[in-house]
PDB file of C-alpha atoms and ligand atoms in Angstrom:
ATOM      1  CA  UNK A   1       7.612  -6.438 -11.581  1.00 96.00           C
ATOM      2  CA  UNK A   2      10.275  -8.437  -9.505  1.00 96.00           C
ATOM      3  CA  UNK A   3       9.446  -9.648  -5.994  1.00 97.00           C
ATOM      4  CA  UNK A   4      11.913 -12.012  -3.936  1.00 98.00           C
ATOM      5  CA  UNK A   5      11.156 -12.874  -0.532  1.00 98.00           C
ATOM      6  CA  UNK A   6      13.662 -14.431   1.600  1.00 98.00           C
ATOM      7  CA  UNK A   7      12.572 -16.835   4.122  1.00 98.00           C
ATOM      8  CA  UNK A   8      13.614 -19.934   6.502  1.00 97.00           C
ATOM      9  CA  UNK A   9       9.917 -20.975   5.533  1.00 96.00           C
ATOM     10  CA  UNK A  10       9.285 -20.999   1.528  1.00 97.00           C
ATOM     11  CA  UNK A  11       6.913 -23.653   1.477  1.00 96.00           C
ATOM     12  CA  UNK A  12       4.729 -21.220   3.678  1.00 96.00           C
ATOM     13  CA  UNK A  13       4.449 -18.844   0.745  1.00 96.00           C
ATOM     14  CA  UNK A  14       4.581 -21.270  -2.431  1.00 95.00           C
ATOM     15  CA  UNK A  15       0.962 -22.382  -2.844  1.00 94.00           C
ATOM     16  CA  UNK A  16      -0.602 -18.920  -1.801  1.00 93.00           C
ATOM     17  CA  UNK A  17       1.340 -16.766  -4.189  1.00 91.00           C
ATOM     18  CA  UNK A  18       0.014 -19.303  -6.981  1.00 87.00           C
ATOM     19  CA  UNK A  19      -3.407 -19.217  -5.762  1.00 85.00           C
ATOM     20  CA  UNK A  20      -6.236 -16.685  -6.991  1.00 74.00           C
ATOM     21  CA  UNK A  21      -5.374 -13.074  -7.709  1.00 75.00           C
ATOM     22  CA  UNK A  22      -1.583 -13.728  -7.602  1.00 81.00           C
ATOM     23  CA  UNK A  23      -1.751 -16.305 -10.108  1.00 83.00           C
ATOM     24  CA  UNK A  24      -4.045 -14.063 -12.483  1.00 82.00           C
ATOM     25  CA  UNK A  25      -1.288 -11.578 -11.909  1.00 86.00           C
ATOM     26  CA  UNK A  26       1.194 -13.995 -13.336  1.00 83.00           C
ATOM     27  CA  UNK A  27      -0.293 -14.812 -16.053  1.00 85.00           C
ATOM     28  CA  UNK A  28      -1.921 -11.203 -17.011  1.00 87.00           C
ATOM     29  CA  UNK A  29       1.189  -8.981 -16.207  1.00 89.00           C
ATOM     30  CA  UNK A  30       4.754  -9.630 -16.103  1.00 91.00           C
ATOM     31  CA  UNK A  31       5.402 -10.433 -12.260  1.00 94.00           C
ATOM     32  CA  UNK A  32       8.054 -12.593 -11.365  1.00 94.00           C
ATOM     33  CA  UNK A  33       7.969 -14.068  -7.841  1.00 95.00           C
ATOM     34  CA  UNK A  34      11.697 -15.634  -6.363  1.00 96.00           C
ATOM     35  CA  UNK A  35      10.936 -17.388  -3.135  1.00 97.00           C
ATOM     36  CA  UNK A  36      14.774 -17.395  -1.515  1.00 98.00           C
ATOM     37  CA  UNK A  37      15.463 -20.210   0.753  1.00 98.00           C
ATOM     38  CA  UNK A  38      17.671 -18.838   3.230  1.00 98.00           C
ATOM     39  CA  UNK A  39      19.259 -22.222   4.528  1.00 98.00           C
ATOM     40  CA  UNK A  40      20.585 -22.136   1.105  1.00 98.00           C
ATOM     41  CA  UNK A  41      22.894 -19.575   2.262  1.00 98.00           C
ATOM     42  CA  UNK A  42      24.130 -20.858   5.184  1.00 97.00           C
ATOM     43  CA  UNK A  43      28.468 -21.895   5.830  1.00 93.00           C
ATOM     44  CA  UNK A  44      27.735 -25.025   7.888  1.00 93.00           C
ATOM     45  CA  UNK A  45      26.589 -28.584   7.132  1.00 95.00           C
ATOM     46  CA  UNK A  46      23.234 -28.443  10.019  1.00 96.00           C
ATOM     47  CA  UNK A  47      22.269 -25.288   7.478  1.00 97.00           C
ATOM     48  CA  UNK A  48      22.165 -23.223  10.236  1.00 97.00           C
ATOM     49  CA  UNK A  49      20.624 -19.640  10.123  1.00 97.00           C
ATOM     50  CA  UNK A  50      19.771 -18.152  13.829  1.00 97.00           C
ATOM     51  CA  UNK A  51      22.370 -17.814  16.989  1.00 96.00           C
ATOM     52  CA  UNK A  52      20.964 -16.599  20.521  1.00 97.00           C
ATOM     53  CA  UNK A  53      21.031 -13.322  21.182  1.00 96.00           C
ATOM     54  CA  UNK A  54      24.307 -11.064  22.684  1.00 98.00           C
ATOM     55  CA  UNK A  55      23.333  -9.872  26.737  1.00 98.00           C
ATOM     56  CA  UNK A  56      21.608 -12.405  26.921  1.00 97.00           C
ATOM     57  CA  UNK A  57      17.499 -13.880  27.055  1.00 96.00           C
ATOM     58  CA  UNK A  58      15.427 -16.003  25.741  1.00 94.00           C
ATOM     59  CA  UNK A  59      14.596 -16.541  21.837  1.00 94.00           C
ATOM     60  CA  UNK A  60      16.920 -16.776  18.643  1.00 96.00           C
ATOM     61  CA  UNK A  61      18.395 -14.314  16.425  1.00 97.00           C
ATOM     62  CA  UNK A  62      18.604 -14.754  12.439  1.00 97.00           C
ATOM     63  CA  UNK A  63      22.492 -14.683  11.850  1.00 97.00           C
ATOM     64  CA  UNK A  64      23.842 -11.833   9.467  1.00 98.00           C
ATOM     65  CA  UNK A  65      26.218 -13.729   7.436  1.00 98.00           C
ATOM     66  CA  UNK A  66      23.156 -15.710   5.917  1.00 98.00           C
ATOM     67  CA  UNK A  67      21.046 -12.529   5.548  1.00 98.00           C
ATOM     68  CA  UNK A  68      23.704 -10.659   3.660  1.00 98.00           C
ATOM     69  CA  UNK A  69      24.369 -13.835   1.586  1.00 98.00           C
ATOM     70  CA  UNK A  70      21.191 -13.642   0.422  1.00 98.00           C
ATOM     71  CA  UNK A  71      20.469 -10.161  -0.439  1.00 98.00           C
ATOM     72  CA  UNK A  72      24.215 -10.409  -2.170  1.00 98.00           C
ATOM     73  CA  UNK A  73      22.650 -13.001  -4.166  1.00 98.00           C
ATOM     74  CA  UNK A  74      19.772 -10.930  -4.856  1.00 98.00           C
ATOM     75  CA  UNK A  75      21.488  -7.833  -5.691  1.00 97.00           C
ATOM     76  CA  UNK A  76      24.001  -9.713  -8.510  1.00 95.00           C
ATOM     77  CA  UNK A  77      23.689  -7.282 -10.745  1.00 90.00           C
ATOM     78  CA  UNK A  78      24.290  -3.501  -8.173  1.00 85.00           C
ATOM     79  CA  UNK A  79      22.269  -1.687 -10.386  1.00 83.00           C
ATOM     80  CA  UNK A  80      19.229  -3.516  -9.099  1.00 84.00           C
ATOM     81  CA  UNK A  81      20.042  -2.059  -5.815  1.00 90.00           C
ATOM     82  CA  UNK A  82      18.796   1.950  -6.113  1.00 93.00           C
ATOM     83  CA  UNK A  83      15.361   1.532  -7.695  1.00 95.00           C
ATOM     84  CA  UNK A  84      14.614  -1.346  -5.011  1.00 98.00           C
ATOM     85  CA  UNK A  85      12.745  -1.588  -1.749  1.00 98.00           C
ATOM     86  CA  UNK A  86      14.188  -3.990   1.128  1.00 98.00           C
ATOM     87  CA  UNK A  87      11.040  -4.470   2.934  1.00 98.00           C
ATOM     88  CA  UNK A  88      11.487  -6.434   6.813  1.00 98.00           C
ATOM     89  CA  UNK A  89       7.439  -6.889   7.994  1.00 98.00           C
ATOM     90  CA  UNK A  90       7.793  -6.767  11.908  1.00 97.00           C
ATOM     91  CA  UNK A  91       5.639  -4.987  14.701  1.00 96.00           C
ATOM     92  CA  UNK A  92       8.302  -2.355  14.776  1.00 97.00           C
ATOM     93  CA  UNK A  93       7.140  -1.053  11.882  1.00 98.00           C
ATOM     94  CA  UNK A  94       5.147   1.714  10.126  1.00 98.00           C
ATOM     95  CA  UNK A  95       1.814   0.456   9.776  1.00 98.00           C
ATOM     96  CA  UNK A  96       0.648  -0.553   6.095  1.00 98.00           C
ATOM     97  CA  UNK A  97      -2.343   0.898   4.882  1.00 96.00           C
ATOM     98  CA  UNK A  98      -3.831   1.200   1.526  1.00 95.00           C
ATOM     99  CA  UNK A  99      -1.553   4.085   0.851  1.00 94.00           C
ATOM    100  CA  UNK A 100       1.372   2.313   1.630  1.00 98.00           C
ATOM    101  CA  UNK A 101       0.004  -0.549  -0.674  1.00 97.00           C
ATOM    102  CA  UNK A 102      -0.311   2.138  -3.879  1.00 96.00           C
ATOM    103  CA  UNK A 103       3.517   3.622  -2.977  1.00 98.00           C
ATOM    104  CA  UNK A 104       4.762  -0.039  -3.118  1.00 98.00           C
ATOM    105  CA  UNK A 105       2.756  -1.073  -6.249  1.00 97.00           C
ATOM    106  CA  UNK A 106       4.746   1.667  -8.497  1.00 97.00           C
ATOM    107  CA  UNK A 107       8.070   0.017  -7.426  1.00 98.00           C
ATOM    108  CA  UNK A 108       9.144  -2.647 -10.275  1.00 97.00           C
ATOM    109  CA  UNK A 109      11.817  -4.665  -7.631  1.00 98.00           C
ATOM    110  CA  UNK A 110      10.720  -5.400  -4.112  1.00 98.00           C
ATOM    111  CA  UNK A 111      12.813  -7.289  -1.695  1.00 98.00           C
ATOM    112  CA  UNK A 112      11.090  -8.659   1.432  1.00 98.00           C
ATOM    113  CA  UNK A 113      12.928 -10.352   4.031  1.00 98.00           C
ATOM    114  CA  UNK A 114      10.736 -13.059   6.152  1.00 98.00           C
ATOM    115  CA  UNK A 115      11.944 -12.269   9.906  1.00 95.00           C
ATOM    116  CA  UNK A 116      11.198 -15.482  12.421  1.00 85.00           C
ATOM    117  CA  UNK A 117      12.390 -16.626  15.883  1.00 77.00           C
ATOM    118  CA  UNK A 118      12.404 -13.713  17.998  1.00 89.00           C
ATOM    119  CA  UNK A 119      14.481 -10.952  16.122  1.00 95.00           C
ATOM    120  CA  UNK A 120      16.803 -10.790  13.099  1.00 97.00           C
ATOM    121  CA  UNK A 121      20.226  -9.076  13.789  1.00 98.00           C
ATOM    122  CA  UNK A 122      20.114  -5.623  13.435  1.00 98.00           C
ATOM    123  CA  UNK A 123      23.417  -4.873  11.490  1.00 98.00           C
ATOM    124  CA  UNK A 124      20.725  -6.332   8.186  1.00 98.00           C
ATOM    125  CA  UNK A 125      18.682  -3.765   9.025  1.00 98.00           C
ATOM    126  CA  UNK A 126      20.822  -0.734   9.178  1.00 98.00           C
ATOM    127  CA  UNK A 127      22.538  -2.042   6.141  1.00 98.00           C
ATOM    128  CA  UNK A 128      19.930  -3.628   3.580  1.00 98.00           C
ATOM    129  CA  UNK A 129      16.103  -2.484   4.482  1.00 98.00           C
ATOM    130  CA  UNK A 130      14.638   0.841   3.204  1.00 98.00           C
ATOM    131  CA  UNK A 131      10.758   0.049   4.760  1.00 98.00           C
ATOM    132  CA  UNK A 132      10.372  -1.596   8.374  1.00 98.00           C
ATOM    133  CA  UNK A 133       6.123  -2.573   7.897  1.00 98.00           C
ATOM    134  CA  UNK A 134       3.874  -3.844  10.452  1.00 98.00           C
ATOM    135  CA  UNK A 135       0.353  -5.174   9.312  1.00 98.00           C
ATOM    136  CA  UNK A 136      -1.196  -4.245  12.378  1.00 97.00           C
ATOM    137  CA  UNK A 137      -0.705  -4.308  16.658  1.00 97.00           C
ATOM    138  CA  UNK A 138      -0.251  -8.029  16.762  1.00 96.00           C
ATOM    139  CA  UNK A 139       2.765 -10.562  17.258  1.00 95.00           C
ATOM    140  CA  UNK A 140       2.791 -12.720  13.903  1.00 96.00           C
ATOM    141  CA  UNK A 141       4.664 -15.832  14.624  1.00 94.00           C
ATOM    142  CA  UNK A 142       7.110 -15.145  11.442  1.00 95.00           C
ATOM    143  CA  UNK A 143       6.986 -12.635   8.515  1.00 97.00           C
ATOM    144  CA  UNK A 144       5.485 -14.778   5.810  1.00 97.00           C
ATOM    145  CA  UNK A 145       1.582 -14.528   6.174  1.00 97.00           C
ATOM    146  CA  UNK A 146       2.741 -10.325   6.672  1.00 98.00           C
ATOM    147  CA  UNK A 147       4.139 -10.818   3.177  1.00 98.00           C
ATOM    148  CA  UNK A 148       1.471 -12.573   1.748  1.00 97.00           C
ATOM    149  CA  UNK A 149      -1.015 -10.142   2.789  1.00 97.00           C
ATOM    150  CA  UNK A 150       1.100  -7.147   1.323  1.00 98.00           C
ATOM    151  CA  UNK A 151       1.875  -8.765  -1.955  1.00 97.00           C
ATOM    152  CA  UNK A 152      -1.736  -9.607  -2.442  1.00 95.00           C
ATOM    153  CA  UNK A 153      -2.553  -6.205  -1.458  1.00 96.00           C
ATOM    154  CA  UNK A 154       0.230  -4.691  -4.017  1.00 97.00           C
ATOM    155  CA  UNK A 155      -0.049  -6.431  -7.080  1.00 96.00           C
ATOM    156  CA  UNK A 156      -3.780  -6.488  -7.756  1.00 93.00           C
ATOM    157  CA  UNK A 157      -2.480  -2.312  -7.871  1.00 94.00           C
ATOM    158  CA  UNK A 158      -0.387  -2.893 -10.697  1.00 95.00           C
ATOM    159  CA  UNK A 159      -2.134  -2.225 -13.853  1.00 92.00           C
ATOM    160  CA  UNK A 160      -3.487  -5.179 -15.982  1.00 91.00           C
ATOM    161  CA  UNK A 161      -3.988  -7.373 -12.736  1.00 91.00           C
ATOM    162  CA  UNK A 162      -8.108  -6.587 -12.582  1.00 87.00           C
ATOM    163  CA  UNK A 163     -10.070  -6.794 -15.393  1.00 81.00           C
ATOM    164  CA  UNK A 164     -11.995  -4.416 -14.293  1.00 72.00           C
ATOM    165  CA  UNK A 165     -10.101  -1.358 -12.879  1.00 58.00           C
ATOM    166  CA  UNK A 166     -13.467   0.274 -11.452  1.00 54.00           C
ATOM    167  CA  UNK A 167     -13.327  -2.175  -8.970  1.00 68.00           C
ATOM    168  CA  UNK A 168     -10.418  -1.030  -7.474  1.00 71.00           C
ATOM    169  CA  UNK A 169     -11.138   2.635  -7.514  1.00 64.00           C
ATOM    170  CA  UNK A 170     -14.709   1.748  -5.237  1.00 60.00           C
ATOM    171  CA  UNK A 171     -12.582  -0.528  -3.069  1.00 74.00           C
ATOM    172  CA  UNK A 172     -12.379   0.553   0.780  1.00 73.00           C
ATOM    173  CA  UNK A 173     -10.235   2.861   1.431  1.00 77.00           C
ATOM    174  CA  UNK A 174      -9.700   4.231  -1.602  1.00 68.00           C
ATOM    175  CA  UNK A 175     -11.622   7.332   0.073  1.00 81.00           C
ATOM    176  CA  UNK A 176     -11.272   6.946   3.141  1.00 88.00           C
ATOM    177  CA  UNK A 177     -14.717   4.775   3.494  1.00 95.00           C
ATOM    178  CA  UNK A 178     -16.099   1.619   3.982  1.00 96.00           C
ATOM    179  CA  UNK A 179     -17.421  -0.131   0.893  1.00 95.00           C
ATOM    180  CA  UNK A 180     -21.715   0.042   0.968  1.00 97.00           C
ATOM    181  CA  UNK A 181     -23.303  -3.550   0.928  1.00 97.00           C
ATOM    182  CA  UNK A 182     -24.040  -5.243  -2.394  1.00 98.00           C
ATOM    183  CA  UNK A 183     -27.107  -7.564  -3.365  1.00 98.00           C
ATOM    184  CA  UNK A 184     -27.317 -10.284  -6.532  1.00 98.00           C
ATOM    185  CA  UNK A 185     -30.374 -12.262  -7.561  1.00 97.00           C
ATOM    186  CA  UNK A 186     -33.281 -13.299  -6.295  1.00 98.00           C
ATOM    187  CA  UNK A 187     -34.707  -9.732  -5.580  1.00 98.00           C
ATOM    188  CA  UNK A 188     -36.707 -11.464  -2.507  1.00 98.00           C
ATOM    189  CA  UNK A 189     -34.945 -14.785  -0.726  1.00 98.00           C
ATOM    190  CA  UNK A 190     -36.405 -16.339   2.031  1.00 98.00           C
ATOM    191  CA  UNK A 191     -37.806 -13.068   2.413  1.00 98.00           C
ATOM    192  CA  UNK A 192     -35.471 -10.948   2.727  1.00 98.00           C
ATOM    193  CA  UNK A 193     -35.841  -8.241   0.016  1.00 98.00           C
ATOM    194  CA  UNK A 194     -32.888  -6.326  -2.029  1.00 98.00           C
ATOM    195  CA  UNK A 195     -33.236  -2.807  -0.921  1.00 98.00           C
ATOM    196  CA  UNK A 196     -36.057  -0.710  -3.019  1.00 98.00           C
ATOM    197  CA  UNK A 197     -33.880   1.548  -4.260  1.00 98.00           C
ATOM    198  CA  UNK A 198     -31.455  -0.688  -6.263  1.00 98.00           C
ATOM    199  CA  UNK A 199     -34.064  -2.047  -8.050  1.00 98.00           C
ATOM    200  CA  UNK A 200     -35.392   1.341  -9.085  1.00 97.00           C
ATOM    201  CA  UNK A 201     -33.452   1.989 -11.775  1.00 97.00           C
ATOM    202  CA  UNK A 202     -33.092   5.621 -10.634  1.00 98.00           C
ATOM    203  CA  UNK A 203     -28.981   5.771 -11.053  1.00 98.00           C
ATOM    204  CA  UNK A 204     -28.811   9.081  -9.315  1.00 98.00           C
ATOM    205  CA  UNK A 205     -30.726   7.387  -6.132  1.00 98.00           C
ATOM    206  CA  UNK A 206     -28.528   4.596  -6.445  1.00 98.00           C
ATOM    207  CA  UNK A 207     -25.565   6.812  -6.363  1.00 98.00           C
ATOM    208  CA  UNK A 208     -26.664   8.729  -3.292  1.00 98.00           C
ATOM    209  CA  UNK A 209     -27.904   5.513  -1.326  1.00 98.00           C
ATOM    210  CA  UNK A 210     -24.696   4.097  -1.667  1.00 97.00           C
ATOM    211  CA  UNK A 211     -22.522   7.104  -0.632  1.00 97.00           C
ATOM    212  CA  UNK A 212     -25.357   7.648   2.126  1.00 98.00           C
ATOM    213  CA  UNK A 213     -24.200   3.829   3.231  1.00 98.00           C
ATOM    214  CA  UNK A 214     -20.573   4.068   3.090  1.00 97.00           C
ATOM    215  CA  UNK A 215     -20.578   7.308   4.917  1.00 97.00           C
ATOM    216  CA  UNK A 216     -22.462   5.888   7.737  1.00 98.00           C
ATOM    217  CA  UNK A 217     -21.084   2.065   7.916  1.00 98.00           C
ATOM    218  CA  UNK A 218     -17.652   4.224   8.441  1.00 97.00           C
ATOM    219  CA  UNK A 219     -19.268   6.508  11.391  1.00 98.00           C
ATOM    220  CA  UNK A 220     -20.657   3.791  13.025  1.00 98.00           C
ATOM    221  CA  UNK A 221     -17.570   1.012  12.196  1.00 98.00           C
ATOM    222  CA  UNK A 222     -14.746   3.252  12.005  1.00 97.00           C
ATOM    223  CA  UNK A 223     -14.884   6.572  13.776  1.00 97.00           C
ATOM    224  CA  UNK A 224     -10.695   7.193  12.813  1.00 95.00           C
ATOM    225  CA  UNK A 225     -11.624   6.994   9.212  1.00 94.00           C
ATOM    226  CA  UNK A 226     -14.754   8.730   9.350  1.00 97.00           C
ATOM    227  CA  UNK A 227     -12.948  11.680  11.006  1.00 96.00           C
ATOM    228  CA  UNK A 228     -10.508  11.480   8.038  1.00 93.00           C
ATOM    229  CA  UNK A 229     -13.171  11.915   5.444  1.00 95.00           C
ATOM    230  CA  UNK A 230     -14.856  14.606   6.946  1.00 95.00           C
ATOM    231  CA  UNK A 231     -11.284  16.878   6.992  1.00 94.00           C
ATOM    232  CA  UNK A 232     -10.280  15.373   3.318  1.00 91.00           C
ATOM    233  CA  UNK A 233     -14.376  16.523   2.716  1.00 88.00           C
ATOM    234  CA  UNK A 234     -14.054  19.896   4.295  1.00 78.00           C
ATOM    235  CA  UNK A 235     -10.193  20.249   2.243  1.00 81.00           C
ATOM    236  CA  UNK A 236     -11.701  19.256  -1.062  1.00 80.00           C
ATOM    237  CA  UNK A 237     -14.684  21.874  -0.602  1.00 79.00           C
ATOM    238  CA  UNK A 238     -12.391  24.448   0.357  1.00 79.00           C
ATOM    239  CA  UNK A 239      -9.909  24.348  -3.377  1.00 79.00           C
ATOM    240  CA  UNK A 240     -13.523  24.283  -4.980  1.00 77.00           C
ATOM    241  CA  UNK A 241     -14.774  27.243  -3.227  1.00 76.00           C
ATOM    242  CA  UNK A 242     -11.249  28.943  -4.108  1.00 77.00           C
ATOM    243  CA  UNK A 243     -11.341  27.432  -7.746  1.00 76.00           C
ATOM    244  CA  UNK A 244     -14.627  29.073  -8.483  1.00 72.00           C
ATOM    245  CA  UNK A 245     -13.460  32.606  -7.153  1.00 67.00           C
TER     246      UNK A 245
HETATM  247  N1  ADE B   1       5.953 -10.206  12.154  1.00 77.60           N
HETATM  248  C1  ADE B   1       5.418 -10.566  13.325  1.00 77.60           C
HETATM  249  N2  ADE B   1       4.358  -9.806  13.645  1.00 77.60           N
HETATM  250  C2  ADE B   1       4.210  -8.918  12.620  1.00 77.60           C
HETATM  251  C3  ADE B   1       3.317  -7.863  12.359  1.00 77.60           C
HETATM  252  N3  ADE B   1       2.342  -7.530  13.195  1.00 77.60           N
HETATM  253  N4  ADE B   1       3.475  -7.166  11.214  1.00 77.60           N
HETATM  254  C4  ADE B   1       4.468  -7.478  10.358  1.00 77.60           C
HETATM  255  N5  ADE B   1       5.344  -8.455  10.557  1.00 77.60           N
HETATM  256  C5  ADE B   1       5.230  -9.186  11.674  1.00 77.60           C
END
């Protein structure tokens, strides 16, 4: 997998994306990260890369010429270009959800381009991006930590990034839940006890108080999701019914 992310801020991203999970993924699978400075690509000696805006206002606009620079540089080889995804993180965006996380992780090239100032020009976007994201109804104050978050979110999806690939599959979301809580040892601390039933042995009961938990910490946390996994429920029972006719 290729990722290259251009931004006016690489040092933002540099120690994260070697960090943790990412840096597991470098080592385990065969990811190769390009931050892209985007100064680099800029005509003029004072490296300049935003302009104000035409009609006016306040805030600066990321130039085009260095923005097409950049992705030129990217795209050397053409080829690269039709199997790749030009993603621009902004609040403009479709919002990125676990789904979106599992599309992305079966592309092998991904492209992001780190937006900052108030806008970048829009002739980038009608030209380069395929996916305009937004990680949620809030005004980041650049694109980078919205990058972070998605790559983190995409690449522990690729295979060979967990060790254990279980661990994924019981993640939130997966199912439209919540995840139930989990206990380690002692069994009582400061008197608090694990819950009876985890202790028991009993992996059926174990199953069911778990399921029992997610179901309701997603009625009571998140009614939109909880609505979700009743239809998907009520779906899913249906094809059986039909299956068994
Ligand atoms: N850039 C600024 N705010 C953002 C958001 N909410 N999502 C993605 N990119 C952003």
């Amino acid at each position: 997998m290729r990722i290259d992310v251009i931004t006016v801020f690489p040092k933002i991203l540099a120690d994260p994306l070697n960090e943790s999970i990412l840096k597991q993924a470098r080592k385990r699978i065969d990811l190769q990260i390009n931050l892209v400075d985007l100064r680099d690509f800029s005509s003029d000696k004072h490296r300049t890369v935003d302009d104000t805006p035409y009609g006016g206002g306040p805030g600066m606009i990321l130039k085009p010429e260095p923005l097409f620079a950049s992705l030129e540089d990217v795209f050397r080889n053409p080829k690269d270009q039709s199997t790749a995804r030009v993603i621009f993180p902004t609040p403009q965006g479709k919002l990125f959800t676990q789904q979106t996380a599992e599309e992305l992780s079966e592309i092998d090239h991904l492209v992001f381009i780190c937006g900052h100032y108030k806008a970048i020009d829009q002739r980038v976007i009608d030209s380069w991006v395929t996916d305009e994201i937004s990680i949620g109804d809030f005004i980041l104050s650049g694109g980078e930590i919205a990058v972070l978050l998605m790559v983190d979110a995409i690449v522990r999806l690729r295979p060979g990034v967990l060790s254990d690939i279980d661990s994924a599959k019981t993640d939130s979301f997966q199912n439209s839940l919540l995840d139930c809580p989990y206990y380690t040892r002692p069994e009582v601390f400061k008197d608090l006890a694990v819950p009876e039933v985890l202790v028991s042995g009993h992996h059926q009961k174990i199953e069911e108080w778990r399921l029992n938990q997610k179901i309701e910490r997603t009625r009571l946390r998140r009614p939109d999701l909880y609505e979700k996994y009743l239809t998907d429920n009520v779906e899913q029972q249906k094809k059986k019914k039909v299956r068994r006719k």
